[in-house]
Short mmCIF file of C-alpha atoms in Angstrom, two decimals:
data_model
loop_
_atom_site.label_atom_id
_atom_site.label_comp_id
_atom_site.label_asym_id
_atom_site.label_seq_id
_atom_site.Cartn_x
_atom_site.Cartn_y
_atom_site.Cartn_z
CA MET A 1 99.65 175.47 60.12
CA THR A 2 101.18 172.75 57.98
CA ALA A 3 99.82 169.21 58.02
CA HIS A 4 102.87 167.59 59.61
CA GLN A 5 102.75 170.04 62.52
CA ARG A 6 99.37 168.66 63.56
CA ASP A 7 101.21 165.55 64.74
CA GLU A 8 98.36 163.19 64.03
CA ASN A 9 98.48 159.67 62.65
CA PRO A 10 96.43 159.73 59.40
CA ALA A 11 95.27 156.19 60.14
CA GLY A 12 93.57 157.28 63.37
CA ILE A 13 93.82 159.90 66.11
CA HIS A 14 94.19 157.17 68.75
CA LEU A 15 97.21 155.63 67.02
CA PRO A 16 100.86 156.47 67.80
CA LEU A 17 102.95 158.70 65.57
CA ASP A 18 105.85 157.39 63.54
CA PRO A 19 109.10 157.18 65.56
CA LEU A 20 111.64 159.95 65.06
CA PRO A 21 115.44 159.78 65.54
CA GLY A 22 116.50 160.89 69.00
CA HIS A 23 112.99 160.58 70.43
CA THR A 24 112.21 158.09 73.19
CA SER A 25 108.44 158.36 72.73
CA ARG A 26 105.99 158.61 69.88
CA GLY A 27 104.01 161.40 71.48
CA ARG A 28 103.21 164.97 70.54
CA LEU A 29 104.67 166.69 73.61
CA GLU A 30 108.20 165.46 72.95
CA ARG A 31 107.91 166.54 69.31
CA VAL A 32 106.77 170.04 70.23
CA LEU A 33 109.61 170.49 72.73
CA ARG A 34 112.33 169.07 70.47
CA ARG A 35 111.19 171.36 67.65
CA GLY A 36 111.88 174.27 69.97
CA GLU A 37 108.25 175.36 70.18
CA PHE A 38 107.01 176.83 73.46
CA ALA A 39 104.93 174.05 75.01
CA VAL A 40 101.77 174.42 77.07
CA THR A 41 100.51 171.72 79.42
CA THR A 42 97.71 171.71 81.98
CA GLU A 43 96.02 169.52 84.57
CA LEU A 44 92.67 167.78 84.40
CA ASN A 45 90.79 167.93 87.67
CA PRO A 46 89.91 164.23 88.16
CA PRO A 47 86.22 163.50 88.83
CA ASP A 48 84.72 161.65 91.77
CA SER A 49 82.76 159.65 89.26
CA ALA A 50 82.71 156.54 87.06
CA ASP A 51 81.16 158.44 84.14
CA PRO A 52 83.60 158.88 81.23
CA GLU A 53 81.75 161.98 80.07
CA ASP A 54 82.90 163.73 83.24
CA VAL A 55 86.46 163.33 81.94
CA TYR A 56 85.68 164.27 78.35
CA ASN A 57 83.74 167.40 79.36
CA ARG A 58 86.75 168.61 81.32
CA ALA A 59 89.22 167.75 78.56
CA ARG A 60 87.21 169.59 75.88
CA ILE A 61 87.83 172.87 77.69
CA PHE A 62 91.50 172.61 76.71
CA ASP A 63 90.94 171.72 73.03
CA GLY A 64 93.34 173.60 70.78
CA TRP A 65 95.15 175.35 73.64
CA VAL A 66 97.45 172.78 75.27
CA ASP A 67 99.96 170.20 74.07
CA ALA A 68 99.35 167.67 76.85
CA ILE A 69 97.07 167.12 79.83
CA ASN A 70 98.28 165.85 83.21
CA ALA A 71 96.18 163.00 84.58
CA VAL A 72 96.56 163.57 88.31
CA ASP A 73 97.29 160.60 90.58
CA ALA A 74 95.38 161.23 93.83
CA SER A 75 97.15 164.52 94.55
CA GLY A 76 96.93 165.67 98.14
CA ALA A 77 96.30 162.02 99.06
CA ASN A 78 92.62 162.42 98.14
CA CYS A 79 90.96 159.69 96.10
CA HIS A 80 89.47 160.46 92.68
CA MET A 81 89.28 158.59 89.36
CA SER A 82 92.67 156.97 88.81
CA SER A 83 95.37 158.43 86.61
CA VAL A 84 95.47 155.20 84.59
CA GLY A 85 91.71 155.32 84.03
CA ILE A 86 91.78 158.95 82.90
CA CYS A 87 94.65 158.18 80.51
CA ALA A 88 92.71 155.27 79.03
CA LEU A 89 89.82 157.60 78.25
CA LEU A 90 91.97 160.45 76.93
CA THR A 91 94.10 158.31 74.61
CA ARG A 92 90.94 156.74 73.17
CA MET A 93 89.90 160.20 71.95
CA GLY A 94 93.34 161.25 70.70
CA TYR A 95 94.39 163.50 73.58
CA ALA A 96 98.00 163.48 74.77
CA PRO A 97 98.00 162.71 78.50
CA ILE A 98 100.85 162.92 80.97
CA MET A 99 100.30 160.02 83.34
CA GLN A 100 101.28 161.01 86.85
CA ILE A 101 102.60 158.16 88.98
CA ALA A 102 102.79 158.70 92.75
CA CYS A 103 104.76 156.25 94.88
CA ARG A 104 102.56 156.61 97.95
CA ASP A 105 99.95 153.99 97.10
CA LYS A 106 101.70 151.25 95.11
CA ASN A 107 104.79 149.09 95.34
CA ARG A 108 107.28 148.55 92.54
CA ILE A 109 105.40 145.53 91.17
CA ALA A 110 102.17 147.46 90.66
CA ILE A 111 103.97 150.54 89.36
CA GLN A 112 105.91 148.64 86.70
CA GLY A 113 102.65 147.04 85.59
CA ASP A 114 101.03 150.47 85.29
CA VAL A 115 103.94 151.75 83.22
CA LEU A 116 103.47 148.91 80.73
CA GLY A 117 99.69 149.27 80.75
CA GLY A 118 99.87 153.00 80.20
CA ALA A 119 102.36 152.66 77.36
CA ALA A 120 100.19 149.98 75.73
CA MET A 121 97.22 152.37 75.80
CA GLY A 122 99.26 155.00 73.98
CA VAL A 123 100.46 157.08 76.92
CA ALA A 124 103.72 158.67 75.78
CA ASN A 125 104.48 160.86 78.82
CA MET A 126 104.91 159.86 82.46
CA LEU A 127 105.55 162.18 85.40
CA CYS A 128 107.31 160.50 88.33
CA LEU A 129 106.33 161.74 91.79
CA THR A 130 106.96 160.65 95.35
CA GLY A 131 103.45 161.73 96.37
CA ASP A 132 101.98 163.53 99.35
CA GLY A 133 101.75 161.74 102.68
CA VAL A 134 98.41 160.13 103.58
CA GLN A 135 97.99 162.55 106.49
CA ALA A 136 97.41 165.31 103.94
CA GLY A 137 94.24 163.69 102.60
CA ASP A 138 90.75 162.83 103.77
CA GLN A 139 91.65 159.21 104.61
CA PRO A 140 94.64 159.60 106.96
CA GLY A 141 94.17 156.04 108.21
CA ALA A 142 95.27 154.62 104.85
CA LYS A 143 98.53 152.66 104.82
CA PRO A 144 101.28 154.43 102.83
CA VAL A 145 103.60 152.37 100.64
CA PHE A 146 106.50 154.52 99.38
CA ASP A 147 108.36 151.44 98.13
CA LEU A 148 109.98 153.82 95.61
CA ASP A 149 110.46 157.57 95.56
CA SER A 150 110.50 159.94 92.60
CA MET A 151 114.20 159.34 91.97
CA SER A 152 114.06 155.55 92.02
CA LEU A 153 110.82 155.65 90.02
CA LEU A 154 112.57 157.62 87.28
CA GLU A 155 115.38 155.06 87.28
CA THR A 156 112.87 152.21 87.13
CA CYS A 157 111.08 153.68 84.10
CA ARG A 158 114.39 154.44 82.38
CA ILE A 159 115.62 150.87 82.92
CA MET A 160 112.38 149.46 81.53
CA ARG A 161 112.57 151.72 78.47
CA ASP A 162 116.29 151.72 77.69
CA ASN A 163 117.35 148.28 78.95
CA GLY A 164 114.12 146.44 78.21
CA LYS A 165 114.04 144.87 81.67
CA PHE A 166 112.03 144.83 84.88
CA LEU A 167 113.88 145.71 88.07
CA SER A 168 114.15 141.98 88.71
CA GLY A 169 116.25 141.64 85.56
CA ARG A 170 113.54 139.77 83.65
CA LYS A 171 113.36 140.86 80.02
CA LEU A 172 110.47 142.74 78.51
CA THR A 173 109.02 141.55 75.22
CA THR A 174 108.37 145.17 74.15
CA PRO A 175 109.81 148.05 76.20
CA PRO A 176 107.64 151.13 76.83
CA GLN A 177 108.31 154.13 74.55
CA ILE A 178 107.95 156.97 77.04
CA PHE A 179 109.03 160.55 77.68
CA LEU A 180 109.95 160.87 81.36
CA GLY A 181 109.08 163.85 83.52
CA ALA A 182 109.75 165.06 87.05
CA ALA A 183 108.46 167.74 89.37
CA VAL A 184 110.69 170.49 90.72
CA ASN A 185 110.03 173.20 93.30
CA PRO A 186 112.36 176.22 93.04
CA PHE A 187 110.39 178.00 95.79
CA ALA A 188 110.94 175.64 98.73
CA PRO A 189 114.00 175.70 100.99
CA PRO A 190 116.83 174.89 100.84
CA TYR A 191 116.83 177.07 97.72
CA ASP A 192 120.49 176.49 96.77
CA PHE A 193 119.90 172.74 96.77
CA ARG A 194 116.99 172.80 94.30
CA PRO A 195 119.09 173.10 91.11
CA ILE A 196 121.39 170.35 92.41
CA HIS A 197 118.40 168.13 93.16
CA LEU A 198 117.10 168.73 89.64
CA GLY A 199 120.47 167.49 88.33
CA LYS A 200 120.00 164.26 90.27
CA LYS A 201 116.62 163.76 88.64
CA ILE A 202 118.13 164.35 85.21
CA ALA A 203 120.77 161.71 85.98
CA ALA A 204 117.97 159.34 87.04
CA GLY A 205 116.19 159.77 83.70
CA ALA A 206 114.10 162.97 83.70
CA GLN A 207 113.73 164.53 80.26
CA PHE A 208 111.23 167.26 81.13
CA ALA A 209 110.16 168.89 84.38
CA GLN A 210 107.15 170.85 85.57
CA THR A 211 107.63 173.29 88.43
CA GLN A 212 105.43 174.20 91.37
CA TYR A 213 103.35 177.40 91.01
CA CYS A 214 105.50 180.43 90.29
CA PHE A 215 104.35 183.63 91.99
CA ASP A 216 107.84 185.01 92.64
CA VAL A 217 109.53 185.63 89.28
CA PRO A 218 112.83 187.01 90.70
CA MET A 219 113.23 183.86 92.79
CA PHE A 220 112.52 181.74 89.71
CA LYS A 221 115.08 183.70 87.68
CA THR A 222 117.71 182.93 90.32
CA PHE A 223 116.86 179.22 90.13
CA MET A 224 117.03 179.25 86.33
CA GLN A 225 120.40 180.99 86.34
CA LYS A 226 121.85 178.23 88.54
CA ALA A 227 120.17 175.56 86.43
CA ARG A 228 121.76 177.02 83.30
CA ASP A 229 125.15 177.29 84.98
CA LEU A 230 124.95 173.57 85.83
CA GLY A 231 124.01 172.71 82.23
CA HIS A 232 120.57 171.37 83.18
CA THR A 233 118.64 173.28 80.51
CA GLU A 234 120.72 171.58 77.80
CA LYS A 235 119.59 168.16 79.03
CA LEU A 236 116.02 168.77 80.13
CA PHE A 237 112.96 170.74 79.00
CA LEU A 238 111.67 172.86 81.88
CA LEU A 239 108.05 174.04 82.06
CA CYS A 240 107.23 176.74 84.60
CA GLY A 241 104.11 176.15 86.68
CA VAL A 242 101.61 179.02 86.65
CA GLY A 243 98.00 179.52 87.62
CA PRO A 244 95.32 182.10 88.51
CA LEU A 245 94.45 182.98 92.11
CA ALA A 246 90.73 183.43 92.77
CA SER A 247 91.15 186.03 95.54
CA ALA A 248 93.47 187.43 98.18
CA LYS A 249 91.69 185.24 100.74
CA THR A 250 92.43 182.15 98.66
CA ALA A 251 96.07 183.21 98.27
CA LYS A 252 96.46 183.64 102.03
CA TRP A 253 94.90 180.24 102.70
CA ILE A 254 97.17 178.51 100.15
CA ARG A 255 100.24 180.21 101.58
CA SER A 256 99.38 179.07 105.10
CA ASN A 257 98.07 175.57 104.38
CA VAL A 258 99.72 174.18 101.24
CA PRO A 259 103.39 173.26 101.76
CA GLY A 260 105.81 174.28 99.01
CA ILE A 261 103.79 177.15 97.52
CA HIS A 262 105.42 180.56 97.99
CA ILE A 263 103.20 183.62 97.51
CA PRO A 264 104.89 187.00 98.17
CA ASP A 265 103.13 189.75 100.12
CA ALA A 266 103.15 191.93 96.99
CA VAL A 267 100.91 189.43 95.18
CA ILE A 268 98.35 189.41 97.98
CA LYS A 269 98.44 193.21 98.19
CA ARG A 270 97.80 193.45 94.44
CA LEU A 271 94.76 191.18 94.73
CA GLU A 272 93.41 193.04 97.76
CA GLY A 273 93.59 196.32 95.87
CA ALA A 274 91.64 195.02 92.88
CA GLN A 275 87.93 195.72 92.36
CA ASP A 276 87.48 192.30 90.73
CA GLN A 277 89.95 189.99 92.47
CA LYS A 278 89.22 186.95 90.31
CA LYS A 279 89.85 188.93 87.13
CA GLU A 280 93.03 190.37 88.66
CA GLY A 281 94.18 186.86 89.58
CA LYS A 282 93.86 185.84 85.95
CA GLN A 283 95.74 188.94 84.80
CA LEU A 284 98.47 188.25 87.36
CA CYS A 285 98.91 184.80 85.84
CA ILE A 286 99.20 186.29 82.35
CA ASP A 287 101.75 188.85 83.56
CA ILE A 288 103.85 186.10 85.15
CA ILE A 289 103.74 184.06 81.94
CA ASN A 290 104.93 187.06 79.94
CA GLU A 291 107.91 187.39 82.28
CA VAL A 292 108.93 183.74 82.56
CA LYS A 293 108.62 183.02 78.82
CA GLU A 294 111.54 185.39 78.25
CA ILE A 295 113.84 183.59 80.72
CA PRO A 296 116.51 181.54 78.90
CA GLY A 297 115.99 177.82 79.39
CA VAL A 298 112.24 177.94 79.95
CA ALA A 299 110.71 175.58 77.37
CA GLY A 300 107.05 176.06 78.23
CA ILE A 301 104.44 176.59 80.90
CA HIS A 302 102.31 174.24 82.97
CA VAL A 303 98.97 175.93 83.66
CA MET A 304 97.27 174.73 86.85
CA ALA A 305 93.82 176.27 87.21
CA TYR A 306 92.08 174.22 89.88
CA ARG A 307 88.33 174.85 89.65
CA GLN A 308 89.07 177.63 87.14
CA GLU A 309 89.73 175.42 84.11
CA GLU A 310 87.56 177.64 81.94
CA TYR A 311 90.26 180.33 82.23
CA VAL A 312 93.04 178.23 80.68
CA ALA A 313 92.17 179.10 77.08
CA GLU A 314 91.89 182.81 77.92
CA ILE A 315 95.19 182.81 79.80
CA VAL A 316 97.06 181.02 77.01
CA ASP A 317 95.46 183.18 74.32
CA GLU A 318 96.03 186.53 76.03
CA SER A 319 99.62 185.67 76.98
CA GLY A 320 100.49 185.05 73.32
CA VAL A 321 102.84 182.17 74.16
CA LEU A 322 101.65 180.05 71.25
CA LYS A 323 102.64 182.73 68.72
CA GLY A 324 99.87 181.70 66.34
CA ARG A 325 100.51 177.98 66.70
CA GLN A 326 97.51 175.81 67.49
CA PRO A 327 98.13 172.65 69.51
CA TRP A 328 96.28 169.50 68.53
CA LYS A 329 92.52 169.78 68.75
CA ARG A 330 89.91 167.09 68.54
CA GLU A 331 87.70 168.07 65.63
CA ILE A 332 84.57 166.54 64.17
CA ARG A 333 85.82 164.32 61.37
CA ARG A 334 84.07 163.27 58.19
CA ASP A 335 84.44 159.60 59.11
CA ASP A 336 82.66 160.29 62.43
CA GLN A 337 79.60 161.39 60.45
CA LEU A 338 79.88 158.41 58.11
CA VAL A 339 79.95 156.01 61.04
CA ALA A 340 76.90 157.70 62.58
CA GLU A 341 74.98 157.51 59.30
CA ARG A 342 75.94 153.86 58.79
CA LEU A 343 74.80 152.98 62.30
CA ASP A 344 71.46 154.70 61.72
CA HIS A 345 71.07 152.82 58.43
CA ILE A 346 71.79 149.45 60.06
CA LEU A 347 69.30 150.10 62.85
CA HIS A 348 66.66 151.14 60.31
CA ASP A 349 67.26 148.02 58.21
CA GLU A 350 66.95 145.80 61.29
CA ILE A 351 63.60 147.36 62.18
CA THR A 352 62.30 146.96 58.61
CA GLU A 353 63.48 143.36 58.44
CA THR A 354 61.74 142.53 61.70
CA GLN A 355 58.51 144.02 60.42
CA VAL A 356 58.71 141.87 57.23
CA ASP A 357 59.33 138.76 59.31
CA MET A 358 56.30 139.59 61.45
CA VAL A 359 54.11 139.88 58.33
CA LYS A 360 55.38 136.49 57.03
CA THR A 361 54.69 134.84 60.37
CA ALA A 362 51.20 136.27 60.49
CA HIS A 363 50.34 134.61 57.15
#
């Protein structure tokens, strides 16, 4: 792997990359996609905790296997550590987060502030979502906002970036340099409308999209054919959502209780017939990846392995989608050791100096 492909600022892993012509961000994900490399993204299960190590321990699982990590924004209307907080921690360590922004909980004033704050922290990718209704979560009495939706949120971010203005018309001193993403679900009716709806999101500002879980490859192929016919894949990078199923029981529960996820009977039958259903669920995910990666217009995969994050590396490795390429990985650096040694030396000197002072005082 050549040095420039590591996409790392030599002055510091937390610093932005040099701008490139035609790029709207200074992040690694956009570079990978525009180079034509098959991208891999994933999601970090946000902790119910204020301990930063809970975030770092989960992020380390993905080291060297993914190009970006989604920082989830209270998905399912359940409260966890905020997307902004997770992004602050990840960018500090050099990771490339995708900051999810859901419109359910904040009005346009707060959202625009978060866009600027995220960009200032080094967040280069933002995924614009409408968000699940509060009735889906464990605090259904919360007041929903929905001042914006995913479409108007995309337009808001695009205006801030390209026009250098707030929605009020007030000028920004420094516009955010961001790569804008959207969610798309090819597996929810009305099916014929989904490619058209994706086109509307592209017009609003979407540059990449991540799909809902794909368990029905023929249905996804039909969606992609229509998307290509409409010219969408020439304007947007599309990442297919995939993930392992833990068991047939889990698959049945998801199909019955999670809106928008389509799981065919054949998938459940395959899991039921397996001696080790969890292992078969992982293999199913790998098989789906090997099919979708060959579909024209698919620029990458988005691996969602809720409570099975330890499988992400195995799934990516065994699918062969990286073709020998290694995404950015946080490695122990020589300057890390030097800093640690210097700190130890300073502490030792302070102790010695105190002891000398004590001797002088005693005399």
